[in-house]
PDB file of C-alpha atoms in Angstrom:
ATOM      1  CA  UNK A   1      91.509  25.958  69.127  1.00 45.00           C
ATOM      2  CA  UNK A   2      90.265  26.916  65.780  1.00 46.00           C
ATOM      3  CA  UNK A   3      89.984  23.510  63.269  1.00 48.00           C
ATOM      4  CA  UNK A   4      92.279  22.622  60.811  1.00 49.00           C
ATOM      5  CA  UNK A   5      91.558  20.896  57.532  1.00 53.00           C
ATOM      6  CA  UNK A   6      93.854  18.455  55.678  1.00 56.00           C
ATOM      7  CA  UNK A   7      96.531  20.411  53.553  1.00 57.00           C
ATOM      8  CA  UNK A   8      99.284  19.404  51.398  1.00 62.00           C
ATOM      9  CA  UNK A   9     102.597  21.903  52.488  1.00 67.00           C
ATOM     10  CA  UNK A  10     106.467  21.344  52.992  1.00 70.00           C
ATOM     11  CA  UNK A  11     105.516  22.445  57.159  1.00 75.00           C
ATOM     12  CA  UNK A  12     103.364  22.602  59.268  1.00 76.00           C
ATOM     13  CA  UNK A  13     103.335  26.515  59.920  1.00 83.00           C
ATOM     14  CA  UNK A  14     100.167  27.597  61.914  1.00 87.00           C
ATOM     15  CA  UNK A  15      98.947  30.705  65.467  1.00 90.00           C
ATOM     16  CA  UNK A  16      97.186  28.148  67.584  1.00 91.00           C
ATOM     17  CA  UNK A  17      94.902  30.257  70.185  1.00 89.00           C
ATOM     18  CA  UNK A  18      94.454  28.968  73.786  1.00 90.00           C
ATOM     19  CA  UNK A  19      91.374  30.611  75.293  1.00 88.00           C
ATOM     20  CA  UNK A  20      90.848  28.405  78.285  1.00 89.00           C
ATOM     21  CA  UNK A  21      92.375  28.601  81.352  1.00 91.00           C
ATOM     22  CA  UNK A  22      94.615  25.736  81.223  1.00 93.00           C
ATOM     23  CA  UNK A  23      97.099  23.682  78.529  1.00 92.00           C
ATOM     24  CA  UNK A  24      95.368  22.343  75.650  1.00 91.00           C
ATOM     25  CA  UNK A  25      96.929  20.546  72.947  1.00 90.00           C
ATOM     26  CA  UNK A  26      96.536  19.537  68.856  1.00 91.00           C
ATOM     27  CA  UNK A  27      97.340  16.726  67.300  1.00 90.00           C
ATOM     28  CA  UNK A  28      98.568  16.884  63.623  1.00 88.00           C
ATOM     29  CA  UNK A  29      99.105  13.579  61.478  1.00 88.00           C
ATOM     30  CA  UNK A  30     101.454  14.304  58.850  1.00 87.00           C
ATOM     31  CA  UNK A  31     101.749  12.350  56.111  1.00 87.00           C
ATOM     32  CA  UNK A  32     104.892  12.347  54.108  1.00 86.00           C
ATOM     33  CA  UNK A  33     105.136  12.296  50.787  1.00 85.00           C
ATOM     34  CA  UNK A  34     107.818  12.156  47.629  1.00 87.00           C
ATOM     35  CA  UNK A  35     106.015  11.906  43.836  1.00 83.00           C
ATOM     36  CA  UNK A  36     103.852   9.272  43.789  1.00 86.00           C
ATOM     37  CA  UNK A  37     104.782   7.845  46.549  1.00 91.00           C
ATOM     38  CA  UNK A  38     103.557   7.577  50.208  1.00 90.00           C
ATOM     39  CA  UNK A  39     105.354   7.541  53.330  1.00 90.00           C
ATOM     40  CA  UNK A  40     104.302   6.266  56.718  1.00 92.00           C
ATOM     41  CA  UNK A  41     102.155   8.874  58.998  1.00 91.00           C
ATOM     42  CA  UNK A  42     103.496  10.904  61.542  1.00 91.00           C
ATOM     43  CA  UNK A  43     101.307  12.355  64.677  1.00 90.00           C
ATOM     44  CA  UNK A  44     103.001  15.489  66.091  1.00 89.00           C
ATOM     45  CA  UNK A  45     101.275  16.951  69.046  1.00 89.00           C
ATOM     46  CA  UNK A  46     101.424  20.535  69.936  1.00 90.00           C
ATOM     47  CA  UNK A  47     100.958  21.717  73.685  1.00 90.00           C
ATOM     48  CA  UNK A  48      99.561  25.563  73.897  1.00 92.00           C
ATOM     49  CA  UNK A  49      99.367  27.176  76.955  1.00 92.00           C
ATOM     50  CA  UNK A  50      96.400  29.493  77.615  1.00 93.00           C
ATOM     51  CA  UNK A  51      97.050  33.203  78.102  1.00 92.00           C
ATOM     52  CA  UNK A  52      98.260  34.220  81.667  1.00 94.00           C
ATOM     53  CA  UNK A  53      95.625  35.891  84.261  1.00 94.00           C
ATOM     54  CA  UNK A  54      95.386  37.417  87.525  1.00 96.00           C
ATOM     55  CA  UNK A  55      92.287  37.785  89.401  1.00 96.00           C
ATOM     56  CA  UNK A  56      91.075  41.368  90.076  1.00 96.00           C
ATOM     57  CA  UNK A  57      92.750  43.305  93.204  1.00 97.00           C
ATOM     58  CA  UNK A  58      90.899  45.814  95.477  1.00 97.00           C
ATOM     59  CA  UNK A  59      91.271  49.456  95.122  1.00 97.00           C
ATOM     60  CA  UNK A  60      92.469  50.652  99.023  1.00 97.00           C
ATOM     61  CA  UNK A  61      91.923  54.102 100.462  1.00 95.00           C
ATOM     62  CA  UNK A  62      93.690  54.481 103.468  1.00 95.00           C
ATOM     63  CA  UNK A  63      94.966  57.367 105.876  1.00 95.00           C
ATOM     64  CA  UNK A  64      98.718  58.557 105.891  1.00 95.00           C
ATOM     65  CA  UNK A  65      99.730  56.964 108.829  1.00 93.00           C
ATOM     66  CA  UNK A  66      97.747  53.625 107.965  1.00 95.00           C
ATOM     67  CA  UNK A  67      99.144  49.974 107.439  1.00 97.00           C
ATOM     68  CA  UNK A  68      97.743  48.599 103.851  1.00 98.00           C
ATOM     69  CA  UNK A  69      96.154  45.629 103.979  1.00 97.00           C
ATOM     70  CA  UNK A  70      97.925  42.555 102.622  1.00 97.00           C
ATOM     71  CA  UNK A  71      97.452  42.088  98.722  1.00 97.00           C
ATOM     72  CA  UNK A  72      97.931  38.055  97.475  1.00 97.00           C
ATOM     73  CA  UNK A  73      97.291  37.656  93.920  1.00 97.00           C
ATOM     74  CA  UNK A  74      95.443  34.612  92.641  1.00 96.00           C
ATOM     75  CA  UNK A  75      94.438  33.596  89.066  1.00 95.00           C
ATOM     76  CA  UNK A  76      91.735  30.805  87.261  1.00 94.00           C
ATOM     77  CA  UNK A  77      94.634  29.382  85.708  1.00 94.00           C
ATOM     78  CA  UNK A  78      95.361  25.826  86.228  1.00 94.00           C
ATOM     79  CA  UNK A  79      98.066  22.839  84.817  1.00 92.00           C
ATOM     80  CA  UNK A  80     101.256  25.397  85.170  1.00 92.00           C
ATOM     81  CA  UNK A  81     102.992  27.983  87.180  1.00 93.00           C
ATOM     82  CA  UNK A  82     102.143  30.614  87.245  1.00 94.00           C
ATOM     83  CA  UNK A  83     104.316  34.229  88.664  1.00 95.00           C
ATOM     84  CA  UNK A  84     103.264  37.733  88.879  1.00 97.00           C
ATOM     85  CA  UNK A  85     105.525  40.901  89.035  1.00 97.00           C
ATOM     86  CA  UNK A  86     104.284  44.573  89.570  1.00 97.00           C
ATOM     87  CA  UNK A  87     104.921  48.223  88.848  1.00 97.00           C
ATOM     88  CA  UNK A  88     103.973  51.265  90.596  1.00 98.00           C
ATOM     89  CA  UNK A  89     103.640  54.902  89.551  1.00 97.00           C
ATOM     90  CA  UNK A  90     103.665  56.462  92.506  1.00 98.00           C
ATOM     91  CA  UNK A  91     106.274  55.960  95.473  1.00 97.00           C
ATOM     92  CA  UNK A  92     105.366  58.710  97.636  1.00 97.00           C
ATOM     93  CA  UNK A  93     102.471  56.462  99.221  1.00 98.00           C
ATOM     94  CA  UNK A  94     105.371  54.180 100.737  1.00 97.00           C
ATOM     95  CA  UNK A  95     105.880  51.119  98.449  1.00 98.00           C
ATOM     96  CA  UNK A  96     108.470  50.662  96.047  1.00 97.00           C
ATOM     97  CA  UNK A  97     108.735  51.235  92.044  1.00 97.00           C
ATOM     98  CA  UNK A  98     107.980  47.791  91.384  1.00 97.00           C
ATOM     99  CA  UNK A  99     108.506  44.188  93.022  1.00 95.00           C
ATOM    100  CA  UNK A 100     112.125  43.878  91.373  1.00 90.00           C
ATOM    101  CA  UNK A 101     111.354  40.286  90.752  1.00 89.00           C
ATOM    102  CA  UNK A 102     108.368  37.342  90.610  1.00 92.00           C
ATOM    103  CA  UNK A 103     106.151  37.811  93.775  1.00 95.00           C
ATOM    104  CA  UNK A 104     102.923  36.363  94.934  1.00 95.00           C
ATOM    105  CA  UNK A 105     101.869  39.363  97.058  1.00 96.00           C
ATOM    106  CA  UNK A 106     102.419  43.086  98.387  1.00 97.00           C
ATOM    107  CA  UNK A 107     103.352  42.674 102.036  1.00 97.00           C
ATOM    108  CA  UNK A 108     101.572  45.040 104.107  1.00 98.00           C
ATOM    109  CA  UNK A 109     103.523  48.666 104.365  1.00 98.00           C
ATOM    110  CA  UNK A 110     102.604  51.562 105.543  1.00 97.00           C
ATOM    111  CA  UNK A 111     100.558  54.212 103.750  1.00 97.00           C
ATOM    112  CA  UNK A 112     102.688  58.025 103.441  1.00 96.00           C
ATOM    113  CA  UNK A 113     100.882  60.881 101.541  1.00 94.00           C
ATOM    114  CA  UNK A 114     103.746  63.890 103.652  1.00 85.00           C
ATOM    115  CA  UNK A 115     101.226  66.565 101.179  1.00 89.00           C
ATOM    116  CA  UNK A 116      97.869  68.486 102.253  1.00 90.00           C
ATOM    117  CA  UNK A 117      95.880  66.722  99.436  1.00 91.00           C
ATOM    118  CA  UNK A 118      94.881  63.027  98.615  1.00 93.00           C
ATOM    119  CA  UNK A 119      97.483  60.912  96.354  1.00 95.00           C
ATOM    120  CA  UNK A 120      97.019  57.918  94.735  1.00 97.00           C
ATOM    121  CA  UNK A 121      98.946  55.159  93.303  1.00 98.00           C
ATOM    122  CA  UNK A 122      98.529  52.946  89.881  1.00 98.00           C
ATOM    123  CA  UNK A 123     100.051  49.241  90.964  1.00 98.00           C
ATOM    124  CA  UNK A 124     100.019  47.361  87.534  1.00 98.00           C
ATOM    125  CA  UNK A 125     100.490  43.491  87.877  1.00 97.00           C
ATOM    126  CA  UNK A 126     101.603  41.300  85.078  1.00 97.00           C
ATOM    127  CA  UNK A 127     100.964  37.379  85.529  1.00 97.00           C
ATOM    128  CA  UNK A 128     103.707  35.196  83.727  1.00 96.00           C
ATOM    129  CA  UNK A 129     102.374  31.661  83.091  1.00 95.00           C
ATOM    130  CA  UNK A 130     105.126  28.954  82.476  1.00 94.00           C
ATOM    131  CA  UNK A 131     104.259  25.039  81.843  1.00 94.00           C
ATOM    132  CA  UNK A 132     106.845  22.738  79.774  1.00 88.00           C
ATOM    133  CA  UNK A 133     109.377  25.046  80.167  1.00 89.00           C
ATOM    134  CA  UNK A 134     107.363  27.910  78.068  1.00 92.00           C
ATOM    135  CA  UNK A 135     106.619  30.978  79.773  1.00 93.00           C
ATOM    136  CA  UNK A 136     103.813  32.817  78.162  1.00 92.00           C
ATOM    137  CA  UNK A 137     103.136  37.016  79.995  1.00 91.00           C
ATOM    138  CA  UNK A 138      99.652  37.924  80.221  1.00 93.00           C
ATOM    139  CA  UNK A 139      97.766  41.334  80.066  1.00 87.00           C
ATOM    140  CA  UNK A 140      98.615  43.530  83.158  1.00 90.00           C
ATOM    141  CA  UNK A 141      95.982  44.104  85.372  1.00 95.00           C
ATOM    142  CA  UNK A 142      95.981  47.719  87.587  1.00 97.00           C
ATOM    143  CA  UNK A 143      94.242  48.703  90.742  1.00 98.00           C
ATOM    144  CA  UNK A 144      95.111  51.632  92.852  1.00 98.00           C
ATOM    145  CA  UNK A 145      96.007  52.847  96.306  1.00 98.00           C
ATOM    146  CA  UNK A 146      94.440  56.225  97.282  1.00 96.00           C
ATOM    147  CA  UNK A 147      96.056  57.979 100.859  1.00 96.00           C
ATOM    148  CA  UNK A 148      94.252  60.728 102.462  1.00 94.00           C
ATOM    149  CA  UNK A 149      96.392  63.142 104.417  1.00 94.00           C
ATOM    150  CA  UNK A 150      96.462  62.892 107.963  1.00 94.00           C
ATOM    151  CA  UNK A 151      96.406  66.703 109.928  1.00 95.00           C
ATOM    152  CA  UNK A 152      99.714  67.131 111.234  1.00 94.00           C
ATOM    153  CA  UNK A 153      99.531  70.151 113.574  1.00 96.00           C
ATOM    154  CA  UNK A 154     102.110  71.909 116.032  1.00 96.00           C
ATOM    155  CA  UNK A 155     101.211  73.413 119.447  1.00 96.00           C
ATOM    156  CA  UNK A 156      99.547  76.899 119.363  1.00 96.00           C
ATOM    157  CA  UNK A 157     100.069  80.076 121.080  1.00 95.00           C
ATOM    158  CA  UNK A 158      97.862  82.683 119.750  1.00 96.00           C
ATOM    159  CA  UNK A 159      98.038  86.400 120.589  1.00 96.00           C
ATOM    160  CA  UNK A 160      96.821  87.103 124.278  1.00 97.00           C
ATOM    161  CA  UNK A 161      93.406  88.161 124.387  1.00 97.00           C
ATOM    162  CA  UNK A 162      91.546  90.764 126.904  1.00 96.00           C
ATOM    163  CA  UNK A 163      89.494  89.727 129.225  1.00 96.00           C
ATOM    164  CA  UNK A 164      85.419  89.120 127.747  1.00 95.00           C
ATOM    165  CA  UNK A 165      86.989  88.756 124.118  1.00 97.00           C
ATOM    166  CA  UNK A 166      87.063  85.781 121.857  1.00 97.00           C
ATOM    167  CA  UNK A 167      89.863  84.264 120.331  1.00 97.00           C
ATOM    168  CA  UNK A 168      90.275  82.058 117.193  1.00 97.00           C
ATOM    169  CA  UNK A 169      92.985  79.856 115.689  1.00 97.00           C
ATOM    170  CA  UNK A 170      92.642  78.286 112.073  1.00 96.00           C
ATOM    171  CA  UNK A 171      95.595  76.411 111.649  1.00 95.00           C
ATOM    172  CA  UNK A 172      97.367  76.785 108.234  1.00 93.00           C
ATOM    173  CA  UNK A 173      99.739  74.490 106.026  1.00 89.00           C
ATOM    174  CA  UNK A 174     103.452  75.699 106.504  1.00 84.00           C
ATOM    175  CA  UNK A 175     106.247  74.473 104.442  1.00 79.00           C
ATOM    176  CA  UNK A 176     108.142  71.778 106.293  1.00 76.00           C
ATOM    177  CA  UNK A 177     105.895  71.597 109.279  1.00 85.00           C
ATOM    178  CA  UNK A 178     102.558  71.348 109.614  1.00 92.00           C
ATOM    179  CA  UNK A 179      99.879  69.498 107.143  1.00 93.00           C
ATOM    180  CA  UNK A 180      96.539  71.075 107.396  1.00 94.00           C
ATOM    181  CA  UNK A 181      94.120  69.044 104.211  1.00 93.00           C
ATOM    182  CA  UNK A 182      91.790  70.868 103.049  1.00 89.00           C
ATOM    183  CA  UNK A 183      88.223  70.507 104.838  1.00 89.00           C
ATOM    184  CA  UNK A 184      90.164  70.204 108.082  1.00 94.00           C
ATOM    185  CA  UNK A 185      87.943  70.202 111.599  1.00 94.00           C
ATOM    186  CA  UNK A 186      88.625  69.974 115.467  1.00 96.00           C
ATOM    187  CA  UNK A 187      87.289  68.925 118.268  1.00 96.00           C
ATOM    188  CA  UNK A 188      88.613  69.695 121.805  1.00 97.00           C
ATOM    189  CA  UNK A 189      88.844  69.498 125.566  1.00 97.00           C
ATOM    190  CA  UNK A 190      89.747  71.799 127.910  1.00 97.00           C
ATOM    191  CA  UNK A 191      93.343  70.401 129.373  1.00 97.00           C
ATOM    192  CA  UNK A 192      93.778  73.240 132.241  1.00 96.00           C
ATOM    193  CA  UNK A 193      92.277  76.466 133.453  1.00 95.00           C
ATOM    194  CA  UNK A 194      92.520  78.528 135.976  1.00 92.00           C
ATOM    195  CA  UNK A 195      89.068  78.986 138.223  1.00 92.00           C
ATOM    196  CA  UNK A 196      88.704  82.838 137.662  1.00 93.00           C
ATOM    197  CA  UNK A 197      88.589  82.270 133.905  1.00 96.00           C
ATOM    198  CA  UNK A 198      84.614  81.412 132.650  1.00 96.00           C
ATOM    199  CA  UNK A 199      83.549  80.793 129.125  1.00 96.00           C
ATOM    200  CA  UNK A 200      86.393  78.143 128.532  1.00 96.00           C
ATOM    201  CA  UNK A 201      84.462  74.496 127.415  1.00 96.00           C
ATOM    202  CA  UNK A 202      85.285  71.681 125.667  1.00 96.00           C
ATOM    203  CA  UNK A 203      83.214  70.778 122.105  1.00 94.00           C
ATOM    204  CA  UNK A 204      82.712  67.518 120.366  1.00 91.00           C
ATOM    205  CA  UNK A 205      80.850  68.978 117.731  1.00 87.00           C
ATOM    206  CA  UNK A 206      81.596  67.929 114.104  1.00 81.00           C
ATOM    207  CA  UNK A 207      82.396  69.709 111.472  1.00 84.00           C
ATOM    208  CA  UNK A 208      84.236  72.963 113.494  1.00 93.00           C
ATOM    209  CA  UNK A 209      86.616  74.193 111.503  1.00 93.00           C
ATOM    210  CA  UNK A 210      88.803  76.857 113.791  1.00 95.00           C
ATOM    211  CA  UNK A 211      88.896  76.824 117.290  1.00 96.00           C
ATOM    212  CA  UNK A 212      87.467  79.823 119.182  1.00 97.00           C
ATOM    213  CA  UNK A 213      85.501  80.876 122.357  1.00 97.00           C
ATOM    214  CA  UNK A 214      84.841  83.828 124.375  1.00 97.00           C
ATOM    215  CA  UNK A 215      86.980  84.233 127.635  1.00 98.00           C
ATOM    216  CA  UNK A 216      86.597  86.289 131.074  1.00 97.00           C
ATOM    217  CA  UNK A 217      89.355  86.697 133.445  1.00 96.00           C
ATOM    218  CA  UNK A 218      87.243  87.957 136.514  1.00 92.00           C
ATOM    219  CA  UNK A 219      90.878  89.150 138.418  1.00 93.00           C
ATOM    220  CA  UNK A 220      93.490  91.239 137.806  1.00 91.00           C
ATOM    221  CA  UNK A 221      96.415  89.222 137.313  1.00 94.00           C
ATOM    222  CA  UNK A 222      97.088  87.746 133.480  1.00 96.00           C
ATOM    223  CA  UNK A 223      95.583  84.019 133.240  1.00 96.00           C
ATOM    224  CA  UNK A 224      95.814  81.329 130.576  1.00 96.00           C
ATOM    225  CA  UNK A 225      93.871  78.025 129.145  1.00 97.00           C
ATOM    226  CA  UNK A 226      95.381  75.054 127.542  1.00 98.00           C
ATOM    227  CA  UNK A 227      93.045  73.216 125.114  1.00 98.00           C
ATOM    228  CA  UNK A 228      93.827  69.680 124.043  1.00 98.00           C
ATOM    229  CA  UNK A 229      92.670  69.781 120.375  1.00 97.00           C
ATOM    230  CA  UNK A 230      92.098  66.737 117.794  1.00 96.00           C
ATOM    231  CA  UNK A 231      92.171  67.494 113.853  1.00 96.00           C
ATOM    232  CA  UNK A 232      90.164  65.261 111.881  1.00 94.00           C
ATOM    233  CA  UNK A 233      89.811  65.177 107.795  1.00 91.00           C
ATOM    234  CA  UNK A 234      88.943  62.684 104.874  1.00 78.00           C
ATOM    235  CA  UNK A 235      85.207  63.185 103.185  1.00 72.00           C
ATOM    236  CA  UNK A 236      84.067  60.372 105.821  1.00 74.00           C
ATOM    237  CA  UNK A 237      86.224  61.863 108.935  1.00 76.00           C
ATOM    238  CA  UNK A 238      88.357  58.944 109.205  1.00 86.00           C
ATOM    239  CA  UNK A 239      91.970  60.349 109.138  1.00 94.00           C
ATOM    240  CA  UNK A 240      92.693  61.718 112.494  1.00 94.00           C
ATOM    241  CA  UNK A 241      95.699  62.974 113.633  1.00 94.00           C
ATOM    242  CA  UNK A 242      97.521  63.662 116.871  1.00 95.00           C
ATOM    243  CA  UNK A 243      96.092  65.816 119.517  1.00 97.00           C
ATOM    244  CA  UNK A 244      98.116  69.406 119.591  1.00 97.00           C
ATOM    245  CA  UNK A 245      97.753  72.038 122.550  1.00 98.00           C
ATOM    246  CA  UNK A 246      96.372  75.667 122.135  1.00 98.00           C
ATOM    247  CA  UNK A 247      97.522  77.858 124.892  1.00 97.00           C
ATOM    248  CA  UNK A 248      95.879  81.079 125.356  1.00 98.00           C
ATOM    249  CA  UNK A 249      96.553  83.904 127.636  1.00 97.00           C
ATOM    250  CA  UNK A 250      93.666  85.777 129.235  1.00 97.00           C
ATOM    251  CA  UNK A 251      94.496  89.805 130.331  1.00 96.00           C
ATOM    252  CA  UNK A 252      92.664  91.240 132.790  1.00 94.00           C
ATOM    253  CA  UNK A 253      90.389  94.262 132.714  1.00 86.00           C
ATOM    254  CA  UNK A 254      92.447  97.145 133.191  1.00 75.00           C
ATOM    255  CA  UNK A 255      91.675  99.234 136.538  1.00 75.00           C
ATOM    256  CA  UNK A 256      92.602 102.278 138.101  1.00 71.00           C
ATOM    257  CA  UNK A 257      92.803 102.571 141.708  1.00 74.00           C
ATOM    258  CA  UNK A 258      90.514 105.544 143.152  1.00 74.00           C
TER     259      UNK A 258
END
């Protein structure tokens, strides 16, 4: 508190400034008086309580698809109660406008981002410290919540191919179906394939971004391969999403009978 001196007023009008962490108080003596003459002292004390705080929360970066982990807010404050409340600026990620109320946490929820591109959330939470039925707000504190885009991808049946040619599918973002982020890439195994058909293997390598090989149908009926594939994104190759099929249909080469 800053120090007071001895003054002679008609009140005791003063901003008392709490910058601890818990109740403090100051003790005036007031002495009354009327003319010349002197009345008994009084002691008033004054009980401030310090400014509210909340400790400092995380930032999260999580995959669409991906539970949050649990946020509990705590503070240094001590000798009251103290509540928090939160906004947020952002619902697509999956949690609500704000807590509608005094909370002590964010249960855990899970993460949406239903675009091609990263979104992130501003949570902003406000501590409310109360002690002798006073309730003094503190300064907000934010953090955010960042959710990567998981590949959502829909079985594929690209044109048939002839026999000894390649084929190549680079899935694309459609409106309303599938969600293919940017820097997108696939691994994949070969699900079925006929014996006569060569050239069809699976690939674990990182950092393919279409999926193509070179087929041969060595007989002269029409074949096909089904490829299990995986889409992966995120700058660290963490958001992977479910495994889609790519059937393709091998012709043969065309012969004429002598």
């Amino acid at each position: 508190f800053e120090n007071h001196t001895t003054k002679t007023l008609s009140e005791i009008n003063q901003i008392l400034i709490n910058s601890g962490t818990s109740p403090g108080k100051v003790k005036y003596t007031i002495i009354p008086h009327i003319g010349n003459c002197t009345g008994n002292p009084l002691d008033v004390e004054i009980t401030v309580n310090p400014i509210a705080r909340v400790n400092d929360i995380s930032d999260q970066i999580l995959c669409a698809g991906d539970d949050t982990d649990l946020i509990t807010f705590g503070t240094i404050n001590t000798g009251g109660t103290i509540t928090y409340s939160w906004t947020n600026d952002n619902t697509a990620i999956g949690l609500a406008a704000s807590s509608g109320g005094d909370v002590t946490e964010i249960p855990v929820f899970k993460a949406l981002n239903p675009s091609k591109e990263p979104i992130t959330a501003t949570i902003t939470v406000t501590p409310t410290f109360t002690n002798g039925s006073v309730s003094c707000p503190g300064l907000g504190k934010t953090f955010t919540i960042t959710v990567n885009p998981t590949p959502v991808i829909s079985n594929k049946a690209p044109e048939p191919i002839c026999s000894g040619d390649a084929f190549t599918v680079n899935p694309v973002n459609v409106l309303g179906g599938d969600i293919v982020p940017s820097g997108t890439t696939y691994t994949w195994t070969v699900k079925t394939v006929d014996p006569a058909i060569s050239g069809a293997t699976a690939s674990n390598t990182a950092g393919v971004v279409s999926i193509s090989q070179m087929l041969t149908n060595s007989t002269n009926t029409v074949k096909a391969v089904i490829y299990l594939v995986t889409p992966t994104s995120g700058d660290d190759g963490s958001c992977v999403g479910d495994a889609f099929e790519i059937e393709v249909t091998v012709n043969p080469v065309a012969e004429v009978v002598a």
